Each structure stands twice: as C-alpha cells, then as structure tokens.
Amino acid sequence: MHFPSTRLRRLRRTPTLRRMVRETHLTPADLILPLFVCPGEEVFQPVVSMPGVARQSVDRLLVSAAEAHALGVPAVMLFGIPETKDAIGSNSWSDHGIVQQALRALSQEIPTLVTIADVCFCEYTDHGHCGVLDGDTVDNDTTVANLALQAVSLAAAGADIIAPSDMMDGRVGAIRDALDEAGYEEIPILSYAAKFASAFYGPFRDAADSSPSFGDRRSYQMDPANRREARREVELDVLEGADLLMVKPALPYLDVLADLRQRYDHPLVAYHVSGEWAMLRAAAANGWIDYERVLMESLLSIRRAGADLILTYGAVDAARLLAAGDGA
Ligand code: PBG
C-alpha cells in the first residue's frame, strides 16, 4: 500500500491524534539536576558561561534542590568546589568536605530527594587532573584506591547513589568492594561508563574550577571516534557491578546511546553536558533559537535514542514546561 491510499499525515492532523501515536515521552521523573556546591553561607555565584547556573552554599543549594523536587525532579547530582586543593585531592574524602556537608543537609531536609554524588578528583587536585600524578600521567591504580575512599566517605554522608566519573580502569569493581566492606551494599553505582574526552565540558570546568593545569584528559577519557570501544567500556563496568550506565556527552553521542540500549537492559543515563546546554542559552540570548522548544526537542531526542534518565542543567526549566502542559 502506498500513496494515495497510505497517507501518514492522517495521524498528524490534530494535537490529540498526535498525542495518541507519540512513541516517546518525557516527564520530570526522567530528569536529574546537576548542582555545584561551595563553602560559605548565602553564596549564589552565577557561572558566566552557564546562564542560570550558580555555585551555591549549602543553604542556597537546599532551596534549589527543593524547587526542582517540588516540580517532580527525583534526583540531583552534586559537584563540590572545595575550600582547599592538594596534589591528590584528599579533601574529597574528608568527613567535613563540602559535598559531604551538602549530602547531610539534603538527606535531612529533603529525604525523598535522591542524592547522587559524582566521584572524581579534578575539582580537588591542585593540578586539575582526575587522580594522582606520576610524572605527567595519572596513575591508575593509586587513583582507584583513593576513589574507593572518596566513595565510602560520600556514602557515609548520605549519598543515595555513587557516580564515578574519573574513567580509571577497574574503579567500579574497587568502589563496589569498598562500599560492601563498609556496609553500604545497598548503595547503587551509576558508572560514567562511556565518557568521552569532549570539548563540550568547557563551561563545567569554569563552574567547577577543574580545568587541567597542563595537558588534557585524553589518556583516560575516551576518544570521540570510538563506538565499539564504548561497548567494551560498558561491558567491563557491567561485569564489575555497575547498576546504572551513563553515556556522556549526550547529543553528539546518540549513536552510542542507541547501540548500548540494544545491548544492555540496565537503566541508561545520558548527560546533556554543560557545553551542549550553554550553546542553547547562547543562541537563544541572540534570538536565534527558541530555548524552550530546542531544550524539549533535545531532551526528547535523548530519550528516543534510548536514555531512561537525563542529566541536564535545563531540568527545572523542562519540568516547569511539562507541568504547564508544553513540550513533549
Ligand atoms: C568530572 C566531571 C566532568 C563533568 C562531569 N564530571 C568534567 C570533566 O570530565 O572534565 C562534565 C559535565 C559537564 O560538562 O556538564 N570529571
């Protein structure tokens, strides 16, 4: 059957018909809001390259988290801007660390909100690399041992999910063992499994003050050219016990996401990263695109490619649009 008997436009005729045959849906429950926490009180320091995003002290962070949660966003991902940095990032596993403080406050004040703790060292080292240096390179195994310390400290402070983003080999297994040994066998691991060495992280590094002081992250993050290698990365994390799997960035890597959707039944998470989002804000500020529509289309596309959950700086905007009945 073909034209004129087949006419695909028949099912596009009215909004209700379109809604009935819609294949992919976006709800606030699919979204995770990344937040940046810094020391102090009543600090709300806007990030210039990410209009609408700020570094916030714990008291202000609670307000932002509560606002997102009230709109139906189930979880936040926390990044810390610590008081002090050193060569190995030891502040990241301090009981009094800034993320630990935020976790305690969030679990106390908003117990139904799921807190996800990013586990990495780039915000905590004075050189900005994601682990312990040996000469000019990041030493894998020493870093893995420290990641386990950081993960246990974050779980002890109340993190509901532990999310390693460092891209060291063997870290998921080491973190799983350390969590289990410390009595946190019920805490899931969300692995940044296929994380690419991407220029789209630029604005995040302003926000988190985490740019490497020399070189780049290409010796540990993935080559953007490699799709098959992403499967190998994910397979290892699955074998090591990852509960949820992430692809990052999102839009430039939808093929990787779709590929992983076919192969794995794990919940899949995509990170719509700082640069992807900042581009929307910048173009919209120039009047070149409609921010709200492009945001919703981007998020829907990420869901269509196979993501169950999306980390996005636009989570609150999207949740608000969905509540108003706009968007997807
Ligand atoms: C930490 C980390 C980064 C991001 C999330 N966790 C930066 C990096 O790898 O350099 C980027 C997130 C974003 O761009 O929004 N390693």
Coordinates of C-alpha atoms in Angstrom, one line a residue, residues 92-317:
S92 CA 37.3 14.8 48.6
W93 CA 37.2 12.1 51.3
S94 CA 37.1 14.4 54.3
D95 CA 34.2 13.9 56.6
H96 CA 33.8 17.7 56.6
G97 CA 34.1 18.0 52.8
I98 CA 31.7 20.4 51.1
V99 CA 29.8 17.6 49.2
Q100 CA 29.6 15.6 52.4
Q101 CA 28.1 18.6 54.2
A102 CA 25.6 19.1 51.3
L103 CA 24.6 15.4 51.4
R104 CA 23.9 15.5 55.1
A105 CA 21.8 18.6 54.8
L106 CA 19.9 17.3 51.8
S107 CA 19.1 13.9 53.3
Q108 CA 17.9 15.7 56.5
E109 CA 15.8 18.4 54.8
I110 CA 14.5 16.6 51.7
P111 CA 14.6 12.9 52.5
T112 CA 12.7 11.8 49.4
L113 CA 15.1 13.5 47.0
V114 CA 17.7 11.1 45.6
T115 CA 21.2 12.4 46.0
I116 CA 23.8 11.3 43.5
A117 CA 27.5 12.0 44.4
D118 CA 29.9 12.5 41.5
V119 CA 33.2 10.7 42.4
C120 CA 36.3 12.2 40.8
F121 CA 39.3 14.2 41.7
C122 CA 39.6 17.0 39.1
E123 CA 37.8 19.5 41.4
Y124 CA 40.0 18.6 44.3
T125 CA 43.5 18.4 42.9
D126 CA 45.7 21.5 42.5
H127 CA 46.7 20.3 39.0
G128 CA 43.1 19.6 37.9
H129 CA 43.7 16.1 36.7
C130 CA 41.3 13.3 37.7
G131 CA 43.7 11.5 40.0
V132 CA 47.2 11.1 41.4
L133 CA 50.0 12.1 39.1
D134 CA 53.1 10.0 38.3
G135 CA 55.1 12.5 36.2
D136 CA 52.8 13.8 33.6
T137 CA 50.3 11.0 33.7
V138 CA 47.5 10.0 36.1
D139 CA 48.5 6.8 37.9
N140 CA 45.5 4.4 37.5
D141 CA 45.8 2.1 40.5
T142 CA 46.7 4.7 43.1
T143 CA 43.8 6.8 41.9
V144 CA 41.5 3.8 42.1
A145 CA 42.4 3.2 45.8
N146 CA 41.6 6.9 46.5
L147 CA 38.4 6.8 44.6
A148 CA 37.2 4.0 46.9
L149 CA 38.0 6.2 49.9
Q150 CA 36.0 9.0 48.4
A151 CA 33.1 6.8 47.5
V152 CA 32.8 5.4 51.1
S153 CA 33.1 8.9 52.6
L154 CA 30.2 10.1 50.3
A155 CA 28.1 7.1 51.2
A156 CA 28.7 7.7 54.9
A157 CA 27.5 11.3 54.4
G158 CA 24.2 10.0 52.9
A159 CA 24.7 9.7 49.1
D160 CA 21.9 7.6 47.7
I161 CA 23.9 6.8 44.5
I162 CA 27.7 6.8 43.9
A163 CA 28.7 8.0 40.4
P164 CA 32.4 7.6 39.4
S165 CA 33.3 9.9 36.5
D166 CA 37.1 9.6 36.5
M167 CA 37.5 6.9 33.8
M168 CA 40.2 4.9 35.6
D169 CA 40.3 1.2 34.7
G170 CA 38.9 -1.1 37.4
R171 CA 37.3 1.7 39.5
V172 CA 33.7 0.3 39.5
G173 CA 34.8 -3.0 41.0
A174 CA 37.1 -1.4 43.6
I175 CA 34.3 1.0 44.6
R176 CA 31.8 -1.8 44.8
D177 CA 34.1 -3.8 47.1
A178 CA 34.9 -0.8 49.3
L179 CA 31.2 0.1 49.7
D180 CA 30.3 -3.5 50.5
E181 CA 33.0 -3.8 53.0
A182 CA 32.0 -0.6 54.7
G183 CA 28.4 -1.8 55.0
Y184 CA 27.0 0.1 52.0
E185 CA 26.0 -2.9 49.9
E186 CA 22.6 -1.3 49.2
I187 CA 24.1 1.8 47.6
P188 CA 24.0 1.6 43.8
I189 CA 26.8 2.7 41.4
L190 CA 26.0 4.9 38.4
S191 CA 29.0 4.5 36.2
Y192 CA 30.0 7.2 33.8
A193 CA 30.7 4.2 31.6
A194 CA 31.2 5.7 28.2
K195 CA 32.7 9.1 28.9
F196 CA 34.4 10.8 26.0
A197 CA 37.3 13.3 26.1
S198 CA 35.0 16.1 25.0
A199 CA 35.4 19.8 24.4
F200 CA 31.7 20.1 25.4
Y201 CA 32.8 20.1 29.1
G202 CA 34.3 23.6 28.8
P203 CA 31.6 25.6 30.8
F204 CA 31.6 22.9 33.5
R205 CA 35.2 23.4 34.1
D206 CA 34.6 27.1 34.7
A207 CA 31.8 26.2 37.1
A208 CA 33.8 23.5 39.0
D209 CA 37.2 25.1 38.6
S210 CA 38.5 21.8 37.3
S211 CA 40.5 22.5 34.1
P212 CA 43.7 20.6 34.0
S213 CA 46.7 22.9 34.5
F214 CA 48.6 21.1 31.8
G215 CA 47.7 18.6 29.0
D216 CA 44.3 17.2 28.6
R217 CA 42.2 14.1 29.7
R218 CA 42.7 12.1 26.5
S219 CA 44.8 9.4 28.2
Y220 CA 41.9 8.4 30.4
Q221 CA 38.7 9.6 28.8
M222 CA 37.5 8.0 25.6
D223 CA 38.4 9.0 22.0
P224 CA 35.3 10.6 20.4
A225 CA 35.9 8.5 17.3
N226 CA 35.2 5.1 19.1
R227 CA 31.9 3.4 19.2
R228 CA 33.0 -0.2 19.6
E229 CA 35.3 0.8 22.4
A230 CA 32.3 2.2 24.2
R231 CA 30.7 -1.3 24.3
R232 CA 33.9 -2.7 25.9
E233 CA 34.0 0.1 28.5
V234 CA 30.4 -0.6 29.4
E235 CA 30.8 -4.4 29.4
L236 CA 33.7 -4.1 31.9
D237 CA 31.6 -1.8 34.2
V238 CA 28.7 -4.2 34.0
L239 CA 31.0 -7.1 35.0
E240 CA 32.4 -5.0 37.8
G241 CA 28.9 -4.4 39.2
A242 CA 27.6 -1.1 37.8
D243 CA 23.9 -0.7 38.5
L244 CA 23.2 2.2 36.1
L245 CA 25.2 3.1 33.0
M246 CA 25.9 6.6 31.6
V247 CA 26.9 8.0 28.2
K248 CA 28.4 11.4 28.2
P249 CA 28.0 13.8 26.4
A250 CA 24.5 13.1 25.0
L251 CA 23.5 14.7 21.7
P252 CA 26.8 14.2 19.8
Y253 CA 26.8 10.5 21.0
L254 CA 23.3 9.4 20.4
D255 CA 24.5 6.5 18.2
V256 CA 26.5 5.2 21.2
L257 CA 23.4 5.5 23.4
A258 CA 21.2 3.7 20.9
D259 CA 23.8 1.0 20.5
L260 CA 24.0 0.4 24.2
R261 CA 20.2 0.4 24.5
Q262 CA 20.1 -2.6 22.2
R263 CA 22.7 -4.5 24.1
Y264 CA 22.0 -3.8 27.8
D265 CA 18.9 -3.9 29.9
H266 CA 20.4 -1.7 32.6
P267 CA 18.9 1.7 33.2
L268 CA 20.7 4.1 30.9
V269 CA 21.6 7.6 31.7
A270 CA 22.7 10.3 29.3
Y271 CA 24.5 13.5 30.4
H272 CA 23.4 16.5 28.4
V273 CA 26.6 18.3 29.4
S274 CA 27.5 21.9 30.1
G275 CA 28.6 22.8 26.5
E276 CA 25.5 21.3 24.9
W277 CA 23.3 23.3 27.2
A278 CA 25.3 26.5 27.1
M279 CA 25.0 26.6 23.3
L280 CA 21.3 26.6 23.6
R281 CA 21.4 29.5 26.0
A282 CA 23.8 31.5 23.9
A283 CA 21.9 31.1 20.7
A284 CA 18.7 31.9 22.5
A285 CA 20.2 35.0 24.0
N286 CA 20.9 36.2 20.5
G287 CA 17.4 35.5 19.4
W288 CA 18.5 32.8 17.0
I289 CA 16.6 29.8 18.5
D290 CA 13.7 29.3 20.8
Y291 CA 15.3 28.0 24.0
E292 CA 12.3 26.2 25.4
R293 CA 11.5 24.4 22.2
V294 CA 15.1 23.4 21.4
L295 CA 15.6 22.2 25.0
M296 CA 12.5 20.0 24.9
E297 CA 13.4 18.6 21.5
S298 CA 16.9 17.9 22.6
L299 CA 15.7 16.0 25.7
L300 CA 13.1 14.1 23.8
S301 CA 15.7 13.1 21.2
I302 CA 18.0 11.8 24.0
R303 CA 15.0 9.7 25.3
R304 CA 14.2 8.5 21.8
A305 CA 17.8 7.3 21.4
G306 CA 17.4 5.1 24.5
A307 CA 18.1 7.0 27.7
D308 CA 15.9 6.3 30.7
L309 CA 17.3 9.3 32.6
I310 CA 18.9 12.6 31.6
L311 CA 21.2 14.8 33.5
T312 CA 20.6 18.3 32.3
Y313 CA 21.1 21.9 33.5
G314 CA 17.7 22.5 32.0
A315 CA 15.9 20.1 34.3
V316 CA 14.0 22.8 36.2
D317 CA 13.0 24.6 33.0

